[in-house]
PDB file of C-alpha atoms in Angstrom:
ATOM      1  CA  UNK A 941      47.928  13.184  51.444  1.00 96.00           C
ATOM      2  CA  UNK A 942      44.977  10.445  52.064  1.00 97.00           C
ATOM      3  CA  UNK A 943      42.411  10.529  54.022  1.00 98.00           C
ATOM      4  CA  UNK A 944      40.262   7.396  55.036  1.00 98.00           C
ATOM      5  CA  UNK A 945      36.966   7.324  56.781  1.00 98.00           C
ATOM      6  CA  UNK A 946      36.857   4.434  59.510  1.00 98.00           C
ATOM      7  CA  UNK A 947      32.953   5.107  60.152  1.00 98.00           C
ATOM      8  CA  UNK A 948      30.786   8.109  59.501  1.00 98.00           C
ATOM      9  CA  UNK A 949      27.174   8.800  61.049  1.00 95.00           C
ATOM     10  CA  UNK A 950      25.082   9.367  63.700  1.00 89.00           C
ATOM     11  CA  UNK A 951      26.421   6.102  65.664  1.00 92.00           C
ATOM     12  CA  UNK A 952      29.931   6.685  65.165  1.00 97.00           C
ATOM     13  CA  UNK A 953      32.740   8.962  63.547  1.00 98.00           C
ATOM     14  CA  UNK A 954      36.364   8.224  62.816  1.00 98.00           C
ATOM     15  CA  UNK A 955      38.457   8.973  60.062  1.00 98.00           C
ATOM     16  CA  UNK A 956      42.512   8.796  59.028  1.00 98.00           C
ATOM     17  CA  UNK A 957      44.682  11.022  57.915  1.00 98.00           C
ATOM     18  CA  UNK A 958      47.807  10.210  56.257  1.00 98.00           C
ATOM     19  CA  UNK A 959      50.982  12.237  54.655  1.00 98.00           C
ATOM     20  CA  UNK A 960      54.203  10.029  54.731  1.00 97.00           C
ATOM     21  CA  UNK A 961      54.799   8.982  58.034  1.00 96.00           C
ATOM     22  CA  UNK A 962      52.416  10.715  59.818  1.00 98.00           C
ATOM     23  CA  UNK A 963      49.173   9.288  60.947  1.00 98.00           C
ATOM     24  CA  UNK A 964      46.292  11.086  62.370  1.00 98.00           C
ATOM     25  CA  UNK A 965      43.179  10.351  63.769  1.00 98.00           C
ATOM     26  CA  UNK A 966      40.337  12.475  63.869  1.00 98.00           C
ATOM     27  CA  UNK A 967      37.693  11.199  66.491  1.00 98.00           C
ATOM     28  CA  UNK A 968      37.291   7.088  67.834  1.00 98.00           C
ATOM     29  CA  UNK A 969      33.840   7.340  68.192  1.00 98.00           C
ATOM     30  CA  UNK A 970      33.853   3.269  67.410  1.00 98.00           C
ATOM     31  CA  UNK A 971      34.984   0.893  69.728  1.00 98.00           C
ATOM     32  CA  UNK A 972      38.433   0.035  69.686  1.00 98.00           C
ATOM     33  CA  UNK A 973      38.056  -3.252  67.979  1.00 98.00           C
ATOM     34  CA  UNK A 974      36.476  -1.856  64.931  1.00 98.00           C
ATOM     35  CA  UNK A 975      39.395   0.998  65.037  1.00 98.00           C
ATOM     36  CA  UNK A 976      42.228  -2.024  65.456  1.00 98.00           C
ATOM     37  CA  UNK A 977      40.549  -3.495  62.484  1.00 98.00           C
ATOM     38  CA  UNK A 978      40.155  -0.814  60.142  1.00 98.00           C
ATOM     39  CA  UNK A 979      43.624   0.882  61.089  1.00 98.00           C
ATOM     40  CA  UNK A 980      45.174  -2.676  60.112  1.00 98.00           C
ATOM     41  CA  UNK A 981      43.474  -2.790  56.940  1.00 98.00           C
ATOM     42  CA  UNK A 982      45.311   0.392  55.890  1.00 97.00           C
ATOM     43  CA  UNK A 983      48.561  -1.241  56.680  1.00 97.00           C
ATOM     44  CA  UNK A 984      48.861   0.127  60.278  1.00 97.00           C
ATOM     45  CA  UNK A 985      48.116  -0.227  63.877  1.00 97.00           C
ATOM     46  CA  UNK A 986      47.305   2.379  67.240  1.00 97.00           C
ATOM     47  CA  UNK A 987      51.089   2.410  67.684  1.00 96.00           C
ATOM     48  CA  UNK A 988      51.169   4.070  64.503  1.00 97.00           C
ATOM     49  CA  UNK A 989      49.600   6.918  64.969  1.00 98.00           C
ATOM     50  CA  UNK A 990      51.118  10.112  65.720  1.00 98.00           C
ATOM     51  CA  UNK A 991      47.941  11.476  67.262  1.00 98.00           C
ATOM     52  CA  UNK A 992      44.034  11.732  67.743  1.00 98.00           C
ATOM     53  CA  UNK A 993      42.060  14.670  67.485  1.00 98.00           C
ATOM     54  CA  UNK A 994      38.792  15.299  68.460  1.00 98.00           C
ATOM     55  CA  UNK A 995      36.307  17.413  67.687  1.00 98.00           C
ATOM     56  CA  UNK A 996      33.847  17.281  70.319  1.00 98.00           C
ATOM     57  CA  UNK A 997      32.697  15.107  72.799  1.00 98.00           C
ATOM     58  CA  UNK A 998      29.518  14.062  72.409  1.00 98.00           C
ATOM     59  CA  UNK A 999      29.524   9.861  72.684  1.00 97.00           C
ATOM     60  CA  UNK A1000      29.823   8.982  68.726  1.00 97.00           C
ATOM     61  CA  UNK A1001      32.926  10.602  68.460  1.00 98.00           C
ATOM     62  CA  UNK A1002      34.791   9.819  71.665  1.00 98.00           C
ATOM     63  CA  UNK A1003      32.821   6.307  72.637  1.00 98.00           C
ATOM     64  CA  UNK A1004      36.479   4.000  71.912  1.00 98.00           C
ATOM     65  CA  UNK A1005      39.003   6.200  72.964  1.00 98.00           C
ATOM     66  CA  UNK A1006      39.077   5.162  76.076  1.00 98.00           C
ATOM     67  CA  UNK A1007      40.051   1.742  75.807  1.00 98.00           C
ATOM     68  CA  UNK A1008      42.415   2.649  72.653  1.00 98.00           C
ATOM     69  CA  UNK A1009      44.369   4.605  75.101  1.00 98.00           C
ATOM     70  CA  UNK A1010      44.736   1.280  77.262  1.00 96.00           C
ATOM     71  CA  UNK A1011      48.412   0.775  77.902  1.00 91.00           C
ATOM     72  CA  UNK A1012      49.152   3.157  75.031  1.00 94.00           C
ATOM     73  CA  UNK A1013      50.568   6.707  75.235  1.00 95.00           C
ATOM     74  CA  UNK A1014      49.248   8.480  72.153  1.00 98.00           C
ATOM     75  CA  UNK A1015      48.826  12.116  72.359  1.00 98.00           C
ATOM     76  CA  UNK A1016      45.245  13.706  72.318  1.00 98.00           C
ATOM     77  CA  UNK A1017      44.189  17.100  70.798  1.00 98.00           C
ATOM     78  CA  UNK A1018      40.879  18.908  71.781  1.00 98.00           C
ATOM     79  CA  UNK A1019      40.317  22.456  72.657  1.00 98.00           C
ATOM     80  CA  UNK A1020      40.463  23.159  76.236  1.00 98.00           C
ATOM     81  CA  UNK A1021      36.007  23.051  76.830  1.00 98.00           C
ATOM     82  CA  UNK A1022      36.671  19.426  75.183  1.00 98.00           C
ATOM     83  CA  UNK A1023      39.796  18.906  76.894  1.00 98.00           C
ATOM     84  CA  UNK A1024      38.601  19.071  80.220  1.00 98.00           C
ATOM     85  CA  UNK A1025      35.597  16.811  79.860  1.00 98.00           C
ATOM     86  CA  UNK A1026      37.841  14.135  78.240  1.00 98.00           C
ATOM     87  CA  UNK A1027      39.845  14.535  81.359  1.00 98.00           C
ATOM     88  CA  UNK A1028      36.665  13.966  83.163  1.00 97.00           C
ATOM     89  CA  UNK A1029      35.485  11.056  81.229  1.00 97.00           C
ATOM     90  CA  UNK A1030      38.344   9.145  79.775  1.00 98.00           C
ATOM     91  CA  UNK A1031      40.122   7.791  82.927  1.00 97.00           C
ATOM     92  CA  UNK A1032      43.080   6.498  80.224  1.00 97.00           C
ATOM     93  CA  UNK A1033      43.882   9.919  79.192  1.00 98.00           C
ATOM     94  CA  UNK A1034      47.418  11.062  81.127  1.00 96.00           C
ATOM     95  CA  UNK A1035      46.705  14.991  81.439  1.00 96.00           C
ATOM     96  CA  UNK A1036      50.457  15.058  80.298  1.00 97.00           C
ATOM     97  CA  UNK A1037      49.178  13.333  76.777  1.00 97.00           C
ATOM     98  CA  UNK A1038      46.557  15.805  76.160  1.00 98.00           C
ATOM     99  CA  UNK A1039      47.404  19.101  74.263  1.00 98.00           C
ATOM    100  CA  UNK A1040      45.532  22.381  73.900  1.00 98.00           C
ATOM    101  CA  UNK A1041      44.628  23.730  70.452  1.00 97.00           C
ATOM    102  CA  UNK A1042      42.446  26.462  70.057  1.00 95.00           C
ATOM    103  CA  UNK A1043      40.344  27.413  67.086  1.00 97.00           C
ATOM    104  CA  UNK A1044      42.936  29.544  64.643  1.00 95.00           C
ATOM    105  CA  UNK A1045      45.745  27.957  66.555  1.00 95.00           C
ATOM    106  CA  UNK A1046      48.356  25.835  64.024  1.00 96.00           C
ATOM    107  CA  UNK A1047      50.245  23.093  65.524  1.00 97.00           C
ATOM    108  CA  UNK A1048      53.040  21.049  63.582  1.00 98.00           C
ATOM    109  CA  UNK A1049      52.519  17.115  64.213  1.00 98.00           C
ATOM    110  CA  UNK A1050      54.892  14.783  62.398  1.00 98.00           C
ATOM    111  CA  UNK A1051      54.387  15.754  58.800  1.00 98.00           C
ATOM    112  CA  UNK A1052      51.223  17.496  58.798  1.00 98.00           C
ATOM    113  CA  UNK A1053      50.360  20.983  60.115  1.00 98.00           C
ATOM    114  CA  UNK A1054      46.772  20.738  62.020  1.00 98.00           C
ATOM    115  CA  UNK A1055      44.686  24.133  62.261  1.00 98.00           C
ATOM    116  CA  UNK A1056      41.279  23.890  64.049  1.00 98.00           C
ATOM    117  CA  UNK A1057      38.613  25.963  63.600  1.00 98.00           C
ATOM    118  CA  UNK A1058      35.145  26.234  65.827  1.00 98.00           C
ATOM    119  CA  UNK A1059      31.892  24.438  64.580  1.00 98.00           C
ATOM    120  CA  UNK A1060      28.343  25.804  65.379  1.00 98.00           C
ATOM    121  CA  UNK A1061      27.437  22.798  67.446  1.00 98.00           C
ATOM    122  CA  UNK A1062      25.483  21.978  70.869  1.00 97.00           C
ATOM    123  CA  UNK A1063      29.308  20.738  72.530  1.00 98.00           C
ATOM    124  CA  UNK A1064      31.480  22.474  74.468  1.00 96.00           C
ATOM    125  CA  UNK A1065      34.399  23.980  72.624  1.00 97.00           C
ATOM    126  CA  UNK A1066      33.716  21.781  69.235  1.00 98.00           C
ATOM    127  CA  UNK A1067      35.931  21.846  66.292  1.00 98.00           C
ATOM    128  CA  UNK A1068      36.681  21.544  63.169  1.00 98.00           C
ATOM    129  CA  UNK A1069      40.375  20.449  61.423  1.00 98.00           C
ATOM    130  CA  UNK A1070      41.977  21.602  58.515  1.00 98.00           C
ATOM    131  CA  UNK A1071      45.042  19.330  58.112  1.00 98.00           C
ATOM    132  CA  UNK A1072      47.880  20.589  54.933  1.00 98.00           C
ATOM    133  CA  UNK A1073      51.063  18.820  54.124  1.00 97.00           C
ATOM    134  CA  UNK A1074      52.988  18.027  51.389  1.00 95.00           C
ATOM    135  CA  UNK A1075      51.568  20.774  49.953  1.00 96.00           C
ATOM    136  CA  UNK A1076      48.013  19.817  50.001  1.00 97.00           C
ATOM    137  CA  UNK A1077      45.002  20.336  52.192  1.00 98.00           C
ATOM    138  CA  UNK A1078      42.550  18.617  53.381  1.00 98.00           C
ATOM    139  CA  UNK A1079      39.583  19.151  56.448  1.00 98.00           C
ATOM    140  CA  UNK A1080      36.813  17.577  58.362  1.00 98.00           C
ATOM    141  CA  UNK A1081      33.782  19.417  59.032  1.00 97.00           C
ATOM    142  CA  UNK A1082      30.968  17.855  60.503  1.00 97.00           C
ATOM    143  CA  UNK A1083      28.824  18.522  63.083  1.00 98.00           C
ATOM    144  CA  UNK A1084      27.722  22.000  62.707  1.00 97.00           C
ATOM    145  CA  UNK A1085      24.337  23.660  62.369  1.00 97.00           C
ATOM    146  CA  UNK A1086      24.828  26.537  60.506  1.00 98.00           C
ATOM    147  CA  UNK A1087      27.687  28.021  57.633  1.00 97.00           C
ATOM    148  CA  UNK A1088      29.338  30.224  60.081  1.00 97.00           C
ATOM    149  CA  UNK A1089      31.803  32.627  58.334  1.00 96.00           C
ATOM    150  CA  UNK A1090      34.954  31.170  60.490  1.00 95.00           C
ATOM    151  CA  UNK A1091      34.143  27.842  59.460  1.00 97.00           C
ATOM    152  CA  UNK A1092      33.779  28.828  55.485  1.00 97.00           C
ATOM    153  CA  UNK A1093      37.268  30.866  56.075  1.00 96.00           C
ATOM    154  CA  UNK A1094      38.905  28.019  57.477  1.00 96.00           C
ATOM    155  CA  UNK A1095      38.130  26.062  54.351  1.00 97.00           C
ATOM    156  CA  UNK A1096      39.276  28.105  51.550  1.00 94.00           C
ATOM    157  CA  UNK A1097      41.353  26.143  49.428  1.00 95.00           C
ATOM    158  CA  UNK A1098      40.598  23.410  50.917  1.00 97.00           C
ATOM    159  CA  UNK A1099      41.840  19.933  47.590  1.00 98.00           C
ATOM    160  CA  UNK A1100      39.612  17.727  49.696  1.00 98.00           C
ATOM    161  CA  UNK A1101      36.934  17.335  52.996  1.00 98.00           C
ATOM    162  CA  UNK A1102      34.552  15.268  54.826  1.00 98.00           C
ATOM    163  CA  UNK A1103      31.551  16.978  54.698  1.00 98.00           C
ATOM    164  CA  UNK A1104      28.183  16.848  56.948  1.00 98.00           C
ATOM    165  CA  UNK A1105      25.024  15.979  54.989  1.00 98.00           C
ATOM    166  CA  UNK A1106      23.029  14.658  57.990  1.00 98.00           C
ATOM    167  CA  UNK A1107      19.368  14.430  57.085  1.00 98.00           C
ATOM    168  CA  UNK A1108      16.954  15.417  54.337  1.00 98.00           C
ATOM    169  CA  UNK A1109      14.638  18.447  56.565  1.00 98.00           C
ATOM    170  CA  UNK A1110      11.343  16.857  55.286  1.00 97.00           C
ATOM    171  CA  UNK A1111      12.391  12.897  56.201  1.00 97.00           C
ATOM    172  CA  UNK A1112      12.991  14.483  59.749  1.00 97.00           C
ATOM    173  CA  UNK A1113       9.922  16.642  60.012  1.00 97.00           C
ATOM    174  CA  UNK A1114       7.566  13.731  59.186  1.00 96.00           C
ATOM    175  CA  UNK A1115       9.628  10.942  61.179  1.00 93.00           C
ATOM    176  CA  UNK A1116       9.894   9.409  64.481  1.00 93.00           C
ATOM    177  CA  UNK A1117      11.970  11.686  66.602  1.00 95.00           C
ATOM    178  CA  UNK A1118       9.925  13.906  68.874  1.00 97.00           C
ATOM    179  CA  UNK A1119       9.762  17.527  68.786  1.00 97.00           C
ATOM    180  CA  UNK A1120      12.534  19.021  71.005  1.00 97.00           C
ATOM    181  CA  UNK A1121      14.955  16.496  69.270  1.00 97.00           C
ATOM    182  CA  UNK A1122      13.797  17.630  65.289  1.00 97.00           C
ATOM    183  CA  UNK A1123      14.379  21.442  66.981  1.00 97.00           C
ATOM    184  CA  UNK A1124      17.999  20.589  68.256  1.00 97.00           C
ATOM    185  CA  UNK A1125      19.103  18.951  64.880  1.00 97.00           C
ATOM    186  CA  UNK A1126      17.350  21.832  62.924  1.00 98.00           C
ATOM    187  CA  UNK A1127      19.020  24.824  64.977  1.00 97.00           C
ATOM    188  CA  UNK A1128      21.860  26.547  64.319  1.00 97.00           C
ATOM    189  CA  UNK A1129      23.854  24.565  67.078  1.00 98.00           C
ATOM    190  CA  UNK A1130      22.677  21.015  65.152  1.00 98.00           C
ATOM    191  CA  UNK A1131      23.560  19.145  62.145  1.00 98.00           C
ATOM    192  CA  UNK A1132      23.622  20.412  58.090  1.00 98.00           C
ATOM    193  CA  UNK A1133      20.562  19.081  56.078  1.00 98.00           C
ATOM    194  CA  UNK A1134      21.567  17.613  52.938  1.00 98.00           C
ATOM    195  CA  UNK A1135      21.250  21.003  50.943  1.00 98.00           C
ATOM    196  CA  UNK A1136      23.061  23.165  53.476  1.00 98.00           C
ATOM    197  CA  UNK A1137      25.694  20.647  53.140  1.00 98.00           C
ATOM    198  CA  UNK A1138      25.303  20.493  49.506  1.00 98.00           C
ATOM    199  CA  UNK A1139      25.691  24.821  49.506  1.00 98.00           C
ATOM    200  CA  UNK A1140      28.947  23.979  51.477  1.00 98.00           C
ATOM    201  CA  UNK A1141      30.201  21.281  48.565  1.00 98.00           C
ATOM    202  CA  UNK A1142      29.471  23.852  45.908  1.00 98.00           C
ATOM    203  CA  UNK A1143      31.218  26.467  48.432  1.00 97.00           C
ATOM    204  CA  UNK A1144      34.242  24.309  48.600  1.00 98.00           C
ATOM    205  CA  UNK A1145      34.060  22.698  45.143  1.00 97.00           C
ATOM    206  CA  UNK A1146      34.803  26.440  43.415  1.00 96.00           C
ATOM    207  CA  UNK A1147      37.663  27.300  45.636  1.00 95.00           C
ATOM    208  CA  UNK A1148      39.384  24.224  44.228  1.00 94.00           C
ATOM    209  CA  UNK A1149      38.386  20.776  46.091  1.00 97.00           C
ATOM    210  CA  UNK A1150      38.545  18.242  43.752  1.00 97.00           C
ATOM    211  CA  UNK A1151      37.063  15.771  46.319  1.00 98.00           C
ATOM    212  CA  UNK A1152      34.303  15.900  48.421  1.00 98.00           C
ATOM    213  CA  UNK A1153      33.056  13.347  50.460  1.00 98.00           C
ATOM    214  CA  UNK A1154      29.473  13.449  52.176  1.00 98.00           C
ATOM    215  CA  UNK A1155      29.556  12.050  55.779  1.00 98.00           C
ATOM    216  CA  UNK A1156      27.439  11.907  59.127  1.00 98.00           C
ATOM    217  CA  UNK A1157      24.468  10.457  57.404  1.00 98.00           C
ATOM    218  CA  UNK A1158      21.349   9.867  59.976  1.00 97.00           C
ATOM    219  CA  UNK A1159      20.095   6.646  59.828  1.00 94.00           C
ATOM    220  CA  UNK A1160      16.664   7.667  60.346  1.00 95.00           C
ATOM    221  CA  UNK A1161      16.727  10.433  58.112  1.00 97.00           C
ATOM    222  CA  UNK A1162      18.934  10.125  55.172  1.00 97.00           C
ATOM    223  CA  UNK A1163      19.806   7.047  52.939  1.00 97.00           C
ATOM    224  CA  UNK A1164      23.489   7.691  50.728  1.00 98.00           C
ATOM    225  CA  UNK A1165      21.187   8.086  47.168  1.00 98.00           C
ATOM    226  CA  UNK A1166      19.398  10.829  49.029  1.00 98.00           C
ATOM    227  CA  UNK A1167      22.495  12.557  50.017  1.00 98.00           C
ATOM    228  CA  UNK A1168      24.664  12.506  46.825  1.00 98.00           C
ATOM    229  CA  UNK A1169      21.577  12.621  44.675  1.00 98.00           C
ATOM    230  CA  UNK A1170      20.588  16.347  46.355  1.00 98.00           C
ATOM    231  CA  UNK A1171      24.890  17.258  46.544  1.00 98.00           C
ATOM    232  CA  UNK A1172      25.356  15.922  42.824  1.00 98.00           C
ATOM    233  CA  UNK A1173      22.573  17.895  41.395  1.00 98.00           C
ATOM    234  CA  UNK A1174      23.441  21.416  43.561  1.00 98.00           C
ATOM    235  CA  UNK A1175      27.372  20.758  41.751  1.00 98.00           C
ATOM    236  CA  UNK A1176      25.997  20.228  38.661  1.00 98.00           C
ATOM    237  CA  UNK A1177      23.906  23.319  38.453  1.00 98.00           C
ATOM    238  CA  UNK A1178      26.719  25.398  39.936  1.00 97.00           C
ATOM    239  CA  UNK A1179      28.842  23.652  37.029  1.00 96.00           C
ATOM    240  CA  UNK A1180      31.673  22.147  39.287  1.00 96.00           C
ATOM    241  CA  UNK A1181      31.227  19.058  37.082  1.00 94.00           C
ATOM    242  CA  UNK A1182      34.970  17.678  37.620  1.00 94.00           C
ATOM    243  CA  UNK A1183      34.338  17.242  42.088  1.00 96.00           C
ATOM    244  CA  UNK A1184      34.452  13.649  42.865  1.00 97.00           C
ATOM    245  CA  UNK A1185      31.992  12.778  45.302  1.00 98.00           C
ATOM    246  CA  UNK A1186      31.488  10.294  47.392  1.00 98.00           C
ATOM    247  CA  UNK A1187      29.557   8.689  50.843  1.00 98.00           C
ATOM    248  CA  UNK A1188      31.221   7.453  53.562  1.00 98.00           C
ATOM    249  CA  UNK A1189      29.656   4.350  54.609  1.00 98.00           C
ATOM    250  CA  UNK A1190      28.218   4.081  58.284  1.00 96.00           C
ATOM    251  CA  UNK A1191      30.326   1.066  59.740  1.00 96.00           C
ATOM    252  CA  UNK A1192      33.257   0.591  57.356  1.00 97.00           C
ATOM    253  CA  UNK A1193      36.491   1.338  56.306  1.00 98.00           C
ATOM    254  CA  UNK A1194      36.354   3.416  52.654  1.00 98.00           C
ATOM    255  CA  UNK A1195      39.221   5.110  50.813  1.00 96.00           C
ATOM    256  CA  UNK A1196      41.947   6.025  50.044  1.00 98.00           C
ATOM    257  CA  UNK A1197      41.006   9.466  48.824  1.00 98.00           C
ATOM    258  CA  UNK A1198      43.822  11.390  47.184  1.00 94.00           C
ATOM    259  CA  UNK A1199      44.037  15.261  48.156  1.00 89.00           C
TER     260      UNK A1199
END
């Protein structure tokens, strides 16, 4: 199984799964262009995939799927909260292309088996997706505030993720945003600092990932040294020594990483 990230941060989220023929996106939060592009420098097009899934719909995850559904018919996965505001907002979507999955609920696309699970976030019905095939599993899990106990289940035995390290706590008290918006990325319905997502790494890191990749970076609040520097040294003192970790750039393709 691979996995490539297409973009990863607060102005867009996309990423790739792959396990033989199967091809899955999770989230076109990037215009279409830059999904063409980065899809074709994997070897493959929109008409390749087998699906998209989406975690949420806030604007940096959803912003290109509208016009990558243009004239094509690929088939859509959200949980029904999501569902129905894509509906609502993505005049390209054909109800008959969009499919239900709840949190817990498996569903067999292709070559990969998809299992959701529900992330602590401020969006309507947001997910999380553990993907397995070939015998190996991967996730992405982004875009949560807190360690809930569903979303740490979910992820047990987990070979490799995407994994939210959104801002250092201190960079975002003592910078630009204003009150109520520090607040909504600090509460439990927000984004992981870097060492909640670093507990999370360590967390995932013992159960047997061998690679860990830090994503959703805030511009603002967070440079990639910052994030693997605080992630690196929370592995190290847990003595998970052998974890390969990474940072997904902002606005580029990166991979392939090997589950």
């Amino acid at each position: 199984m691979q996995l490539y990230t297409l973009a990863s941060g607060s102005s867009g989220n996309s990423a790739l799964c792959i396990q033989g023929d199967t091809s899955l996106l999770v989230d076109a939060g990037i215009s279409c262009r830059k999904i063409t592009t980065r899809l074709a420098q994997t070897g493959r097009t929109p008409a390749d995939l087998s699906g998209i899934l989406i975690t949420h719909t806030h604007s940096d995850h959803i912003s290109g799927l509208n016009v990558l559904l243009k004239n094509r018919r690929i088939p859509v996965y959200a949980s029904q909260a999501a569902g129905q505001e894509l509906l609502r907002r993505v005049p390209n979507l054909p109800r008959e292309t969009l499919y239900i999955l709840e949190p817990g609920e498996e569903a067999v696309i292709g070559e990969l088996t998809v299992r959701p699970f529900a992330t602590p976030h401020d969006s309507p019905g947001s997910m999380g997706y553990r993907l397995s095939g070939g015998g190996r599993r991967a996730a992405v899990v982004t875009d949560l505030g807190w360690l809930a106990p569903e979303v740490l289940e979910a992820l047990d035995g987990i070979n490799l993720a995407l994994v939210e390290t959104n801002h250092d706590v201190e960079w975002l008290r003592s910078g630009p945003y204003p009150p109520a918006l520090q607040a909504r990325i600090l509460g439990d319905y927000g984004h992981l600092s870097n060492e909640m997502g670093g507990a999370l790494a360590v967390r995932l890191a013992r159960s047997g990932a061998g690679t860990l990749i830090l994503g959703h970076l805030s511009k603002e609040n967070n440079t990639p040294e910052k994030a693997r520097s605080v992630v690196s040294a929370m592995l190290e003192r847990a003595g998970c020594l052998d974890t390969r970790l990474y940072v997904a750039p902002r606005d580029a393709l990166d991979g392939p990483f090997e589950a």
